[in-house]
Coordinates of N, CA, C and O in Angstrom, one line a residue:
M1 N 186.6 -15.9 17.5 CA 186.3 -17.3 17.4 C 187.3 -18.0 16.4 O 187.4 -17.5 15.3
T2 N 187.9 -19.0 16.8 CA 188.8 -19.7 15.8 C 188.2 -20.9 15.2 O 187.4 -21.5 15.8
H3 N 188.6 -21.2 14.0 CA 188.1 -22.4 13.3 C 189.2 -23.4 13.3 O 190.3 -23.1 12.8
R4 N 188.9 -24.6 13.8 CA 189.9 -25.7 13.7 C 189.3 -26.8 12.9 O 188.1 -27.1 13.0
K5 N 190.1 -27.4 12.1 CA 189.7 -28.6 11.4 C 189.8 -29.8 12.3 O 190.8 -30.0 13.0
L6 N 188.8 -30.6 12.2 CA 188.8 -31.8 13.0 C 189.5 -32.9 12.2 O 189.4 -33.0 11.0
P7 N 190.2 -33.8 12.9 CA 190.8 -34.9 12.2 C 189.7 -35.8 11.5 O 188.6 -35.9 11.9
F8 N 190.1 -36.4 10.3 CA 189.2 -37.2 9.5 C 188.5 -38.3 10.4 O 187.3 -38.5 10.2
E9 N 189.3 -38.9 11.2 CA 188.8 -40.0 12.0 C 187.6 -39.6 12.9 O 186.6 -40.3 13.1
R10 N 187.8 -38.4 13.5 CA 186.7 -37.9 14.4 C 185.5 -37.5 13.6 O 184.3 -37.8 14.0
L11 N 185.6 -37.0 12.4 CA 184.5 -36.6 11.6 C 183.8 -37.9 11.1 O 182.6 -38.0 11.2
S12 N 184.6 -38.9 10.7 CA 184.0 -40.1 10.3 C 183.2 -40.8 11.4 O 182.1 -41.3 11.2
K13 N 183.8 -40.8 12.6 CA 183.2 -41.5 13.7 C 181.9 -40.7 14.1 O 180.9 -41.4 14.4
G14 N 181.9 -39.4 14.0 CA 180.7 -38.6 14.3 C 179.6 -38.9 13.3 O 178.4 -39.0 13.7
R15 N 179.9 -39.1 12.1 CA 178.9 -39.4 11.0 C 178.4 -40.8 11.3 O 177.2 -41.0 11.1
Q16 N 179.2 -41.7 11.7 CA 178.8 -43.1 11.9 C 177.8 -43.1 13.1 O 176.8 -43.8 13.1
L17 N 178.2 -42.4 14.2 CA 177.3 -42.3 15.4 C 175.9 -41.7 15.0 O 174.9 -42.1 15.4
K18 N 176.0 -40.6 14.2 CA 174.7 -40.0 13.8 C 173.9 -40.9 13.0 O 172.6 -41.0 13.2
E19 N 174.4 -41.7 12.1 CA 173.7 -42.7 11.3 C 173.1 -43.8 12.2 O 171.9 -44.2 12.0
L20 N 173.9 -44.2 13.2 CA 173.4 -45.3 14.1 C 172.2 -44.7 14.9 O 171.2 -45.4 15.1
V21 N 172.3 -43.5 15.4 CA 171.2 -42.9 16.2 C 170.0 -42.8 15.3 O 168.8 -43.1 15.7
T22 N 170.1 -42.3 14.1 CA 169.0 -42.2 13.1 C 168.3 -43.5 12.9 O 167.1 -43.6 12.9
M23 N 169.1 -44.6 12.7 CA 168.6 -45.9 12.4 C 167.9 -46.4 13.7 O 166.8 -47.1 13.6
A24 N 168.4 -46.1 14.9 CA 167.7 -46.5 16.1 C 166.4 -45.8 16.2 O 165.4 -46.5 16.6
I25 N 166.3 -44.6 15.9 CA 165.1 -43.8 16.0 C 164.0 -44.4 15.0 O 162.9 -44.6 15.3
N26 N 164.5 -44.7 13.8 CA 163.6 -45.4 12.8 C 163.1 -46.7 13.3 O 161.9 -47.1 13.1
A27 N 164.0 -47.5 14.0 CA 163.5 -48.8 14.5 C 162.5 -48.6 15.6 O 161.5 -49.3 15.7
I28 N 162.6 -47.5 16.4 CA 161.6 -47.2 17.4 C 160.3 -46.8 16.7 O 159.2 -47.4 17.1
D29 N 160.3 -46.0 15.7 CA 159.1 -45.6 14.9 C 158.4 -46.8 14.3 O 157.2 -46.8 14.2
Q30 N 159.2 -47.8 13.9 CA 158.6 -49.0 13.2 C 158.3 -50.1 14.2 O 157.7 -51.1 13.8
G31 N 158.6 -49.9 15.5 CA 158.3 -50.9 16.5 C 159.2 -52.1 16.4 O 158.8 -53.2 16.9
N32 N 160.3 -52.0 15.8 CA 161.2 -53.1 15.6 C 162.2 -53.2 16.8 O 163.3 -52.6 16.7
E33 N 161.8 -53.9 17.8 CA 162.6 -54.0 19.0 C 164.0 -54.7 18.8 O 165.0 -54.3 19.4
K34 N 164.0 -55.8 18.0 CA 165.2 -56.5 17.8 C 166.3 -55.6 17.1 O 167.4 -55.6 17.5
Q35 N 165.8 -54.9 16.1 CA 166.8 -54.0 15.4 C 167.2 -52.9 16.3 O 168.4 -52.5 16.3
L36 N 166.3 -52.4 17.1 CA 166.7 -51.3 18.0 C 167.7 -51.8 19.0 O 168.7 -51.1 19.2
N37 N 167.6 -53.0 19.5 CA 168.6 -53.5 20.4 C 170.0 -53.6 19.8 O 171.0 -53.4 20.4
E38 N 170.0 -54.0 18.5 CA 171.2 -54.1 17.8 C 171.9 -52.8 17.6 O 173.1 -52.6 17.8
Y39 N 171.1 -51.8 17.3 CA 171.7 -50.4 17.2 C 172.2 -49.9 18.5 O 173.2 -49.3 18.6
L40 N 171.4 -50.1 19.6 CA 171.8 -49.6 20.9 C 173.1 -50.3 21.3 O 174.0 -49.7 21.9
N41 N 173.2 -51.6 21.1 CA 174.4 -52.3 21.4 C 175.6 -51.8 20.7 O 176.7 -51.6 21.2
E42 N 175.4 -51.5 19.4 CA 176.5 -50.9 18.6 C 176.9 -49.5 19.1 O 178.1 -49.2 19.2
L43 N 175.9 -48.7 19.5 CA 176.2 -47.4 20.1 C 177.0 -47.5 21.4 O 177.9 -46.8 21.7
M44 N 176.6 -48.5 22.2 CA 177.3 -48.8 23.5 C 178.7 -49.2 23.2 O 179.6 -48.9 24.0
N45 N 178.9 -50.0 22.2 CA 180.3 -50.4 21.8 C 181.2 -49.2 21.4 O 182.4 -49.2 21.5
H46 N 180.5 -48.1 21.0 CA 181.2 -46.8 20.7 C 181.4 -45.9 21.9 O 181.9 -44.8 21.8
G47 N 180.9 -46.4 23.1 CA 181.1 -45.7 24.3 C 179.9 -44.9 24.8 O 180.0 -44.2 25.8
L48 N 178.8 -44.9 24.1 CA 177.6 -44.2 24.6 C 177.0 -45.0 25.7 O 177.0 -46.2 25.7
K49 N 176.4 -44.3 26.7 CA 175.7 -45.0 27.8 C 174.2 -44.5 27.8 O 173.9 -43.4 27.5
F50 N 173.4 -45.5 28.1 CA 171.9 -45.2 28.1 C 171.3 -45.6 29.5 O 171.8 -46.5 30.1
S51 N 170.3 -44.8 29.8 CA 169.6 -45.1 31.1 C 168.1 -45.4 30.7 O 167.6 -45.0 29.6
K52 N 167.5 -46.2 31.5 CA 166.1 -46.6 31.2 C 165.2 -45.5 31.7 O 165.4 -45.0 32.8
F53 N 164.1 -45.2 31.0 CA 163.1 -44.2 31.4 C 161.9 -45.0 31.7 O 161.5 -45.9 31.0
N54 N 161.2 -44.7 32.8 CA 160.0 -45.3 33.2 C 158.8 -44.5 32.9 O 158.8 -43.3 32.9

C-alpha cells in the first residue's frame, strides 16, 4: 500500500465540505429549515447532488 500526499487544495476543500455537512446536520437537529436550505445550496454549488426521500 502506497501513501500519497494529497494537494493542499483538495484537503482544504474536503474539510470545507465536511464542515458544511456537519452544519447541515445541526440545522436538521435544530429544525432550522432556512439554514438547512442555505447549507444544501452551498453543498450543491460544490458539486454534490441530493435526492428527496419520501
